[in-house]
Short mmCIF file of C-alpha atoms and ligand atoms in Angstrom, two decimals:
data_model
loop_
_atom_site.label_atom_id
_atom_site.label_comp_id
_atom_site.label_asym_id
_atom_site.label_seq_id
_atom_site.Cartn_x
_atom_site.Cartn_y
_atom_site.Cartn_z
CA UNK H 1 -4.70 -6.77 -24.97
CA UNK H 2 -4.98 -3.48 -23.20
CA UNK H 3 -2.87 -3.30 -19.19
CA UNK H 4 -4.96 -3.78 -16.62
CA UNK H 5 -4.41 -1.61 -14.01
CA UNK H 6 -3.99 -2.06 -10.09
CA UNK H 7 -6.88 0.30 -9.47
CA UNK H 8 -7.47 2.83 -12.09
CA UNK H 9 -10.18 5.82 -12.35
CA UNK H 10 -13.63 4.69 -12.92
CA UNK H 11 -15.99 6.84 -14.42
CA UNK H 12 -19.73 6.52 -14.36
CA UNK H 13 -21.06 8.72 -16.54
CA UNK H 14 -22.47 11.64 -14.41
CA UNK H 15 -18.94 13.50 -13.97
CA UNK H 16 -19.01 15.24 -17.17
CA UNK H 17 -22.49 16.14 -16.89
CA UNK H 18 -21.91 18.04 -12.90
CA UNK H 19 -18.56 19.13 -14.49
CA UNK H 20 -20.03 20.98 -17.59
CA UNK H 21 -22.66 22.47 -15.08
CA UNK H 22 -19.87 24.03 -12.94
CA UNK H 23 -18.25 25.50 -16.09
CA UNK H 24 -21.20 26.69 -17.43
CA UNK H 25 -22.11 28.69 -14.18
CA UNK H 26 -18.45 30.31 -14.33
CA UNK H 27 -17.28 29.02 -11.06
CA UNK H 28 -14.06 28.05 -12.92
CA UNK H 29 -12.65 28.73 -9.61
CA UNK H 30 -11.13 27.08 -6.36
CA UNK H 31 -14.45 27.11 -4.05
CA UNK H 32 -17.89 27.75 -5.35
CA UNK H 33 -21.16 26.08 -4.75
CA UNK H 34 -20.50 22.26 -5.58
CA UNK H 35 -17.48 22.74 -3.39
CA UNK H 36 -20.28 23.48 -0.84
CA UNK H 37 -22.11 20.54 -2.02
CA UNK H 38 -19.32 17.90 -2.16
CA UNK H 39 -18.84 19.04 1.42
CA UNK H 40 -22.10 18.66 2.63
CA UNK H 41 -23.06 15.33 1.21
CA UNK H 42 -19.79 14.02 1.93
CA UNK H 43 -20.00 14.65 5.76
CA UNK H 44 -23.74 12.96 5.62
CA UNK H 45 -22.11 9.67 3.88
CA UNK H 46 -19.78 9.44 6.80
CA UNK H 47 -22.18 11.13 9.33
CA UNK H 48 -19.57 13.74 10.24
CA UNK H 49 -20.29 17.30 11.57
CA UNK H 50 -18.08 19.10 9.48
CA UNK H 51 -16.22 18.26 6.03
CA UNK H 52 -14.03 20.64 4.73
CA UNK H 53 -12.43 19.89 1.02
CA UNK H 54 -8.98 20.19 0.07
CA UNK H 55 -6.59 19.67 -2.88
CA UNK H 56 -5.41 16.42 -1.43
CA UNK H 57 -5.57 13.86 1.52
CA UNK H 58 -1.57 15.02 2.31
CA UNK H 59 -3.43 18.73 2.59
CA UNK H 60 -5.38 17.36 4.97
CA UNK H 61 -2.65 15.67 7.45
CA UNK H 62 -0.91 18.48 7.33
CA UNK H 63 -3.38 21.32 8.14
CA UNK H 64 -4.57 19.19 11.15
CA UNK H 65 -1.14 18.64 12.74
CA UNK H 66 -0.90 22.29 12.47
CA UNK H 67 -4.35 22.98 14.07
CA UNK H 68 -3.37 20.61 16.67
CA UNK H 69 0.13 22.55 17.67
CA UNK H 70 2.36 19.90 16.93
CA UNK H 71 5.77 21.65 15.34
CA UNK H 72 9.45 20.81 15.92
CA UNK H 73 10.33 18.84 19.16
CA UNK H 74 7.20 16.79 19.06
CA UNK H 75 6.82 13.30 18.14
CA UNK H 76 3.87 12.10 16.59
CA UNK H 77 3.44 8.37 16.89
CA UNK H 78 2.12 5.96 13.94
CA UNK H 79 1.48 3.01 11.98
CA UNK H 80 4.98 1.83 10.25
CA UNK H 81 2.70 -0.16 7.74
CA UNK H 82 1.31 2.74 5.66
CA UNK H 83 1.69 4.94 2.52
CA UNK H 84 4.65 7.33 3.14
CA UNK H 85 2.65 10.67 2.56
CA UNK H 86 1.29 9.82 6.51
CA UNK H 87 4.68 10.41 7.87
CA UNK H 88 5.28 12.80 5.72
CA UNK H 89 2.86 14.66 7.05
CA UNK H 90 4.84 14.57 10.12
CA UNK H 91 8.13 15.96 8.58
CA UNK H 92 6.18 18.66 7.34
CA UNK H 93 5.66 20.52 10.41
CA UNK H 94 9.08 19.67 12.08
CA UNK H 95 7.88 16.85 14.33
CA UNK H 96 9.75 13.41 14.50
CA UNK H 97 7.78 10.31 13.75
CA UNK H 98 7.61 7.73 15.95
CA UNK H 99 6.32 3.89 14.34
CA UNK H 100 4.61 1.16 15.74
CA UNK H 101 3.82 -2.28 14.07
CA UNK H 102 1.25 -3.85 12.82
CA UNK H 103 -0.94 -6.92 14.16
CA UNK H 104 -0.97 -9.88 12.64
CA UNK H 105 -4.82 -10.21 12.27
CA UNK H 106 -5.84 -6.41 10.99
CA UNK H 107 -2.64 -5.07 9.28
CA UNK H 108 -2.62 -2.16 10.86
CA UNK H 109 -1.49 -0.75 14.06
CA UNK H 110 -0.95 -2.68 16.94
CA UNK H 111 -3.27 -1.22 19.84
CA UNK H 112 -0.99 -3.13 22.94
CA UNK H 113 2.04 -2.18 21.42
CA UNK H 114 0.71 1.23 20.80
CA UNK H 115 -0.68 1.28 24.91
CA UNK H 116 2.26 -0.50 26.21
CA UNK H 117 4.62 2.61 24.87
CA UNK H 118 2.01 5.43 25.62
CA UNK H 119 1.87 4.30 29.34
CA UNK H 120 5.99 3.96 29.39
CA UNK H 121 6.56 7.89 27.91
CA UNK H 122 3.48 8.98 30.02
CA UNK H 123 5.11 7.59 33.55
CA UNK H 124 8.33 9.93 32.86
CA UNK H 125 6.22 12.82 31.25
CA UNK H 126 7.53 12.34 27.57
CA UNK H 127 3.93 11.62 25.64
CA UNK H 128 3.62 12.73 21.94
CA UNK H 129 1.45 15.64 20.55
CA UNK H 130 -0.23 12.73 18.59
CA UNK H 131 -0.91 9.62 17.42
CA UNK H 132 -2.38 8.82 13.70
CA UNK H 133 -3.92 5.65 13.29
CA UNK H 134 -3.91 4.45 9.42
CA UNK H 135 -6.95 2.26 8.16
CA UNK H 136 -5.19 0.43 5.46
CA UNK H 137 -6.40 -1.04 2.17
CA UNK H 138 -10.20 -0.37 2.93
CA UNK H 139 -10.33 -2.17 6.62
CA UNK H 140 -10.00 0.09 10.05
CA UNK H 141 -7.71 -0.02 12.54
CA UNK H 142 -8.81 -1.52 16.14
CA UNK H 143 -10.35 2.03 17.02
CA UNK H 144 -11.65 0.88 20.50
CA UNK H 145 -8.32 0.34 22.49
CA UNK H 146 -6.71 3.45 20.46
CA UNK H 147 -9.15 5.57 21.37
CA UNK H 148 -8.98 4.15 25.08
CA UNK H 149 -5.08 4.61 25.54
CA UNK H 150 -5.18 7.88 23.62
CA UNK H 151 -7.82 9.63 26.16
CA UNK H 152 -6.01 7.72 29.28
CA UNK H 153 -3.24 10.05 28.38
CA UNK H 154 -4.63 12.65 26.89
CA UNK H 155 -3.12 12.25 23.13
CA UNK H 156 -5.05 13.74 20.49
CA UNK H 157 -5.94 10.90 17.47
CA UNK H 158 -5.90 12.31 13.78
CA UNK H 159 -7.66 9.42 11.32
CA UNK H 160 -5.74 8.90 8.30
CA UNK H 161 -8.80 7.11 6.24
CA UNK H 162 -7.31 7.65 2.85
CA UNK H 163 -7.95 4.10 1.67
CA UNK H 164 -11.12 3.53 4.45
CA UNK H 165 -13.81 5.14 2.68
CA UNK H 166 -16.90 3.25 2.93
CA UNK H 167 -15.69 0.81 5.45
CA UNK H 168 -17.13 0.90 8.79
CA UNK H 169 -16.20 0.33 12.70
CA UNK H 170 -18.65 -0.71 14.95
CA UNK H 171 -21.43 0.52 12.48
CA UNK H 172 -19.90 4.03 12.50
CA UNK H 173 -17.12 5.28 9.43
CA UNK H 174 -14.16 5.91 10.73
CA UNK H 175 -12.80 9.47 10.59
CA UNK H 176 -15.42 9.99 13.43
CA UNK H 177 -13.68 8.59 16.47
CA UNK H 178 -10.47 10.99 16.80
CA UNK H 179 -10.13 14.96 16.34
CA UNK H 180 -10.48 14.56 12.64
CA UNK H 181 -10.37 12.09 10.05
CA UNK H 182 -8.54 12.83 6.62
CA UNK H 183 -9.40 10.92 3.12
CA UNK H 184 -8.08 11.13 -0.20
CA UNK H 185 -9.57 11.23 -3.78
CA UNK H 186 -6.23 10.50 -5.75
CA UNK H 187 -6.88 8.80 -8.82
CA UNK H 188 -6.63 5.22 -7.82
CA UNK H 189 -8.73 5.52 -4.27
CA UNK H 190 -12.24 4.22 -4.09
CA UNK H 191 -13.55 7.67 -5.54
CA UNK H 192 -11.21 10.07 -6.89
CA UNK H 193 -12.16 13.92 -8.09
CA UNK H 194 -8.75 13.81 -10.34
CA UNK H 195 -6.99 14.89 -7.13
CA UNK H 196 -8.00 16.22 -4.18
CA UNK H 197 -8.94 15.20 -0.19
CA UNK H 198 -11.27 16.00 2.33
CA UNK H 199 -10.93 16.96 6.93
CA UNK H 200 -13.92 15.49 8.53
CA UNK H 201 -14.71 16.59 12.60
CA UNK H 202 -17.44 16.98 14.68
CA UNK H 203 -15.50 20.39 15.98
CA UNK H 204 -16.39 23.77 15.21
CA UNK H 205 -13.21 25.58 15.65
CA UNK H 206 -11.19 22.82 13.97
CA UNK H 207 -13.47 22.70 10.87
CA UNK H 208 -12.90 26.25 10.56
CA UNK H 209 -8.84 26.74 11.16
CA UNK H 210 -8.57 24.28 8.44
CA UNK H 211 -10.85 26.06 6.27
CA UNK H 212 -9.37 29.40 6.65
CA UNK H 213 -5.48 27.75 6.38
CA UNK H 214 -6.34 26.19 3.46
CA UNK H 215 -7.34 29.48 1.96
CA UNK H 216 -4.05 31.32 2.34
CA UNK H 217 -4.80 32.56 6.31
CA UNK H 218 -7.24 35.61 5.23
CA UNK H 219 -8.38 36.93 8.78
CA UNK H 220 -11.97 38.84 8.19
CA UNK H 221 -11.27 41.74 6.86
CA UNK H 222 -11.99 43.72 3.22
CA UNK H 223 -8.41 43.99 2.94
CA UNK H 224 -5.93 40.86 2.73
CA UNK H 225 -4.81 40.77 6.56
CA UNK H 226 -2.38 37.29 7.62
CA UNK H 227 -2.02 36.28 11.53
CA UNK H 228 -0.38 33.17 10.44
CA UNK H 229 0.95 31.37 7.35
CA UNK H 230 -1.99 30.24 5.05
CA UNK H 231 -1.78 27.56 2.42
CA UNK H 232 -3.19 27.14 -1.30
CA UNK H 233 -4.93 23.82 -0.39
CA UNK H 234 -8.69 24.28 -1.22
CA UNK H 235 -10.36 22.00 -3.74
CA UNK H 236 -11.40 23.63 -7.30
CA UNK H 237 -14.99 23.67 -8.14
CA UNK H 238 -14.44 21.26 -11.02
CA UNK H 239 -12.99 18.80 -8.80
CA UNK H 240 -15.68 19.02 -6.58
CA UNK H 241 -18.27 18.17 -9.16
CA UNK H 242 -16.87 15.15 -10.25
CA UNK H 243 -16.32 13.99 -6.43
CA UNK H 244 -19.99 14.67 -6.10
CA UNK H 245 -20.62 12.17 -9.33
CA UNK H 246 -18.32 9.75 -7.58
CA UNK H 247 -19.89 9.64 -4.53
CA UNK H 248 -23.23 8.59 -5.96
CA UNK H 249 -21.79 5.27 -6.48
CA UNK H 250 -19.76 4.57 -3.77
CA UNK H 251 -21.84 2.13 -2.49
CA UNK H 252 -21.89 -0.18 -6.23
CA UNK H 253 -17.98 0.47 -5.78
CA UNK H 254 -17.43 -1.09 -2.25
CA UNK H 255 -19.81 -4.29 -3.73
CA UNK H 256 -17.59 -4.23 -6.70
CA UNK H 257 -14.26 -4.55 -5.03
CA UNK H 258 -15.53 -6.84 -2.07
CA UNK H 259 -17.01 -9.27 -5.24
CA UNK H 260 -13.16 -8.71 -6.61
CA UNK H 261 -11.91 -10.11 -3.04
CA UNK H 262 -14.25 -12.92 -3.24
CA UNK H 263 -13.56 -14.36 -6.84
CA UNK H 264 -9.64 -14.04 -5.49
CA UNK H 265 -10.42 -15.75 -2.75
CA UNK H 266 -12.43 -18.53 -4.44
CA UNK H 267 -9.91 -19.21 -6.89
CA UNK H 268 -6.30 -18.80 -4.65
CA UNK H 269 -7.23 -19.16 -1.10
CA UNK H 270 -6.92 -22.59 -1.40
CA UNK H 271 -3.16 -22.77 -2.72
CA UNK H 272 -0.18 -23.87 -0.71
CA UNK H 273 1.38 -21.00 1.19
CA UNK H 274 -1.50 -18.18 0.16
CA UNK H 275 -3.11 -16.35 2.90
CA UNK H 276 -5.95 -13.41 2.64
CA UNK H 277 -5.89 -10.41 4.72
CA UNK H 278 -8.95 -10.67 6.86
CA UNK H 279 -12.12 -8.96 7.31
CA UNK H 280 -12.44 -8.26 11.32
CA UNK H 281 -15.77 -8.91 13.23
CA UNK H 282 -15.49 -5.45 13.89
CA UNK H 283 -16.73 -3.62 10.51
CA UNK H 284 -16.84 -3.23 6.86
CA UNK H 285 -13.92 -4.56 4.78
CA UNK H 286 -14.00 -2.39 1.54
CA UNK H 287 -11.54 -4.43 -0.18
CA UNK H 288 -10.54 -1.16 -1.93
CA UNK H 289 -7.24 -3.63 -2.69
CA UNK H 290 -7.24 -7.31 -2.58
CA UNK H 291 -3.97 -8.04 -1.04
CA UNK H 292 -2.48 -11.53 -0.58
CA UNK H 293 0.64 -13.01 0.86
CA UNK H 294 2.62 -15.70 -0.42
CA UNK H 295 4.95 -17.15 1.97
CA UNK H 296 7.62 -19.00 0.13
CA UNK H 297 8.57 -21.41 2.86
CA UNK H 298 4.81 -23.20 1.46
CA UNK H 299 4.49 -22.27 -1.53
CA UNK H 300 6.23 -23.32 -4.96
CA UNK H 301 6.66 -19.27 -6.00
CA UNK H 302 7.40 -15.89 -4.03
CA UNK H 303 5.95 -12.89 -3.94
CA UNK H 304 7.98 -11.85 -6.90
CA UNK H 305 7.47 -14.75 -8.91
CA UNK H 306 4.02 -14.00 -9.25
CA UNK H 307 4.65 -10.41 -9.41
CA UNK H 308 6.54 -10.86 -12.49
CA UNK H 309 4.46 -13.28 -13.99
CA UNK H 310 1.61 -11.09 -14.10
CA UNK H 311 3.64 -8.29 -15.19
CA UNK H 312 4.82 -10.49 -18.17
CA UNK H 313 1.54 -10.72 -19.77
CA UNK H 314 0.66 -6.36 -18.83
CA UNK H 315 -1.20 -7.08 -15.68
CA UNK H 316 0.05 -4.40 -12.39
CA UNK H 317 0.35 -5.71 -8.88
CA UNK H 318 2.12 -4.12 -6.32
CA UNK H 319 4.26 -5.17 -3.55
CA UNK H 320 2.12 -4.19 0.14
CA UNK H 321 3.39 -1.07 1.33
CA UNK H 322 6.91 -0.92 2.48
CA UNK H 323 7.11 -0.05 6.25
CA UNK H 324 8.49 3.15 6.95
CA UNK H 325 10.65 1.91 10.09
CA UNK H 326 12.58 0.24 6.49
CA UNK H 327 12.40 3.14 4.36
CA UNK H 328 16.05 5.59 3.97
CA UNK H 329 14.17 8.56 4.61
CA UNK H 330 13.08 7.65 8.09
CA UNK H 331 16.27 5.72 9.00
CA UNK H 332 17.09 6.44 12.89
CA UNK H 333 13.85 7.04 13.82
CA UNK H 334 12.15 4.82 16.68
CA UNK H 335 10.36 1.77 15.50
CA UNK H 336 8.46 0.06 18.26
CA UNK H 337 8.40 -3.77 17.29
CA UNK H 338 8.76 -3.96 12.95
CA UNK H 339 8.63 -7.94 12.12
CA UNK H 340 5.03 -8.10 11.17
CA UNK H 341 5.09 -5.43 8.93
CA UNK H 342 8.34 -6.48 7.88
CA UNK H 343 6.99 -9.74 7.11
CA UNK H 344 3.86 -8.30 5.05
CA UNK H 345 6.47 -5.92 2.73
CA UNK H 346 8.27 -9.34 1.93
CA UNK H 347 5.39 -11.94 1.16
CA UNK H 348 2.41 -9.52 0.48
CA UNK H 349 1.06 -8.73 -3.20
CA UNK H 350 -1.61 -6.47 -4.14
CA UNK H 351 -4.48 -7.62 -6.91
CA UNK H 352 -6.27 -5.75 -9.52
CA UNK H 353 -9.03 -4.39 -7.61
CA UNK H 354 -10.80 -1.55 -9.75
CA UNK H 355 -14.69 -1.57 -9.38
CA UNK H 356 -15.30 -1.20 -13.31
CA UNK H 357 -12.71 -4.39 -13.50
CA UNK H 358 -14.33 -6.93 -16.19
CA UNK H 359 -14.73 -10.57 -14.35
CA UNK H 360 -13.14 -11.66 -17.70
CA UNK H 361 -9.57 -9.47 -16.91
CA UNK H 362 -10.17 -10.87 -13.27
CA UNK H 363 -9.74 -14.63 -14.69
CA UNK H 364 -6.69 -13.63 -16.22
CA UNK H 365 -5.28 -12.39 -13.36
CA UNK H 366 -6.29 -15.47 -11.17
CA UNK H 367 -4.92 -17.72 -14.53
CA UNK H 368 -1.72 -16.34 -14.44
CA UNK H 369 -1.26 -16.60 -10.44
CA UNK H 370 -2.36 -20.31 -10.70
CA UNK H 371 0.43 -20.71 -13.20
CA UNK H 372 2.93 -19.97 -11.10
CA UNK H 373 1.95 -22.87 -8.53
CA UNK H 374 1.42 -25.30 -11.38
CA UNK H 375 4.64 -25.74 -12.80
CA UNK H 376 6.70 -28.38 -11.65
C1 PLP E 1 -3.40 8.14 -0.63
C2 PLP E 1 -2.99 8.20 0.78
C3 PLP E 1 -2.65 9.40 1.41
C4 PLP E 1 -2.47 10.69 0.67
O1 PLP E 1 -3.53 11.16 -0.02
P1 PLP E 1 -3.29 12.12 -1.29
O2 PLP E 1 -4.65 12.61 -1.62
O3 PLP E 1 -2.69 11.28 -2.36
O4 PLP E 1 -2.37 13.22 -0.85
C5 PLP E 1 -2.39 9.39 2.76
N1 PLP E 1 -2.40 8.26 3.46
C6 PLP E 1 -2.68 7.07 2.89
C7 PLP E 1 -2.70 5.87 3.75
C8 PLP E 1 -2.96 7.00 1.54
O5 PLP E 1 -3.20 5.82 0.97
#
């Protein structure tokens, strides 16, 4: 039996056919015209002004802190519970990162905690150049009281929607309701172009300092002239096509993954000690992963029981994201609350959850986890 894979690449057939079409015109080439495309029909699927494409979603965090001014002496505040290239980000332009929990319902950052510590820093004049909200695992942050806390003090949001794409808030996609949104097309994300990342805004100016960064800083002029430092960050034209195949189907994908979620749920919600992370009333759950916990004080396994079970007969599951206020790298930075996410990193699993996933490899998975609570 072949491994089955926590979310690999899924092809559908029209990549090589948009990919040959690029090569054959001779844009072998970073930029070119289904760059332009990609761009275009990518900022109508999230109804964005703008969407400029990049080599990767950490491109895209980075150009926009830079856009936004934020260098060393700033803090820029975020979700602990979150992939590390976020707060990366952060390092990369000299800022220190600030992190604040998640709630217990969405997973992802706590708006009261994140309001409660805005108003403190913004009574003695100490507020941060920004704050980046993280929509984990295919659901959205509470955007609403974010957004409301950010404008009371004037804090500029940057969307990390990496894993968000196709999920919705309020009937809008998220990457709309701050200065930018940034998403990501690595390989295992809902639609990958081999590597790459796009910067969705609705302004201008910001659209086009990222576009010209990206491009090594060229200011218009027949000659290369440089005001600033530029970066090698655009997206090649081959990447582009097969993002452009990807997207087609991104619809089928989210139905694929959310039927993953269900057949999970179906099968394991029901076991002692199992809990599912929710879908909120608020908007589209993707279920880009389908991510469990297992809390051991109720159930007859732990996390890693089941972890290893599964990887004992070549299935991959992952461990939720560590928090970053736990992670060596950030040690000494300010963590503002840390148990829930704390929590999730000890008890949380992710599933299988690739849309071209066979229902017969998805009873496998959901054998083996029921094995684990079976035995005596
Ligand atoms: C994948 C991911 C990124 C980084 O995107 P890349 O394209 O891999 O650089 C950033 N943030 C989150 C939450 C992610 O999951």
């Amino acid at each position: 039996m072949t491994r089955l894979y926590l979310s690999p690449p899924h092809v559908n057939g029209r990549e090589s056919e948009l990919a040959q079409e690029a090569i054959a015109s001779n844009w072998v080439a970073p930029l070119g015209p289904m760059v332009n495309a990609f761009e275009e029909e990518f900022a109508q699927a999230v109804a964005a002004r703008h969407a400029v494409a990049l080599s990767s979603g950490s491109a895209g965090l980075h150009l926009a802190l830079i856009h936004l001014g934020v260098g060393p002496g700033d803090e820029v505040v975020t979700s602990s519970f979150t992939f590390a290239a976020t707060a990366f980000a952060i390092r990369y332009v000299g800022a220190t990162p600030v992190f604040i929990d998640s709630s217990a319902d969405t997973w992802n950052m706590n708006p009261s905690l994140l309001c409660d510590w805005l108003d403190r820093r913004g009574r003695v004049g100490r507020l941060p150049k920004a704050v980046i909200p993280v929509h984990l695992y295919g659901q959205c942050a509470d955007l609403d009281p974010i957004v409301t806390a950010c404008e009371r003090w004037g804090v500029s949001i940057v969307e990390d929607a990496a894993e968000a794409l196709g999920s919705s808030y309020r009937g809008r996609a998220p990457g709309t309701f701050g200065r930018c949104g940034v998403w990501s097309f690595n390989g295992n994300k809902i639609i990958t172009t081999s590597g790459g990342g796009m910067l969705t805004t609705e302004d201008d100016s910001f659209a086009a300092h990222v576009r010209k960064l990206a491009a090594q800083a060229r200011e218009p002029a027949a000659h290369y002239e440089h005001a600033e430092i530029g970066f090698n960050y655009r997206l090649s034209n081959i990447s582009a096509a097969i993002g452009r195949a990807q997207l087609e189907t991104l619809e089928q994908r989210v139905a694929a993954r959310r039927a993953h979620f269900e057949a999970y749920h179906a099968a394991l919600g029901g076991l002692p000690g199992i809990a599912f992370a929710k879908e909120m009333p608020y908007g589209r759950h993707t279920r880009w992963l389908t991510c469990c916990t297992i809390d051991p004080a109720q159930a007859r396994a732990d996390r890693e029981d089941v972890r290893v079970a599964l990887e004992k007969v070549d299935i991959e599951s992952r461990p939720l994201w560590k928090p970053m206020h736990l992670q060596p790298v950030f040690r000494g930075c300010e963590s503002v609350g840390g148990a829930v996410s704390g929590r999730l990193f000890d008890q949380g699993l992710c599933l299988p959850s690739g849309s071209a996933m066979s229902a017969q490899d998805r009873a496998r998975v959901i054998a083996t986890f029921r094995s684990c609570f079976c035995q005596e």
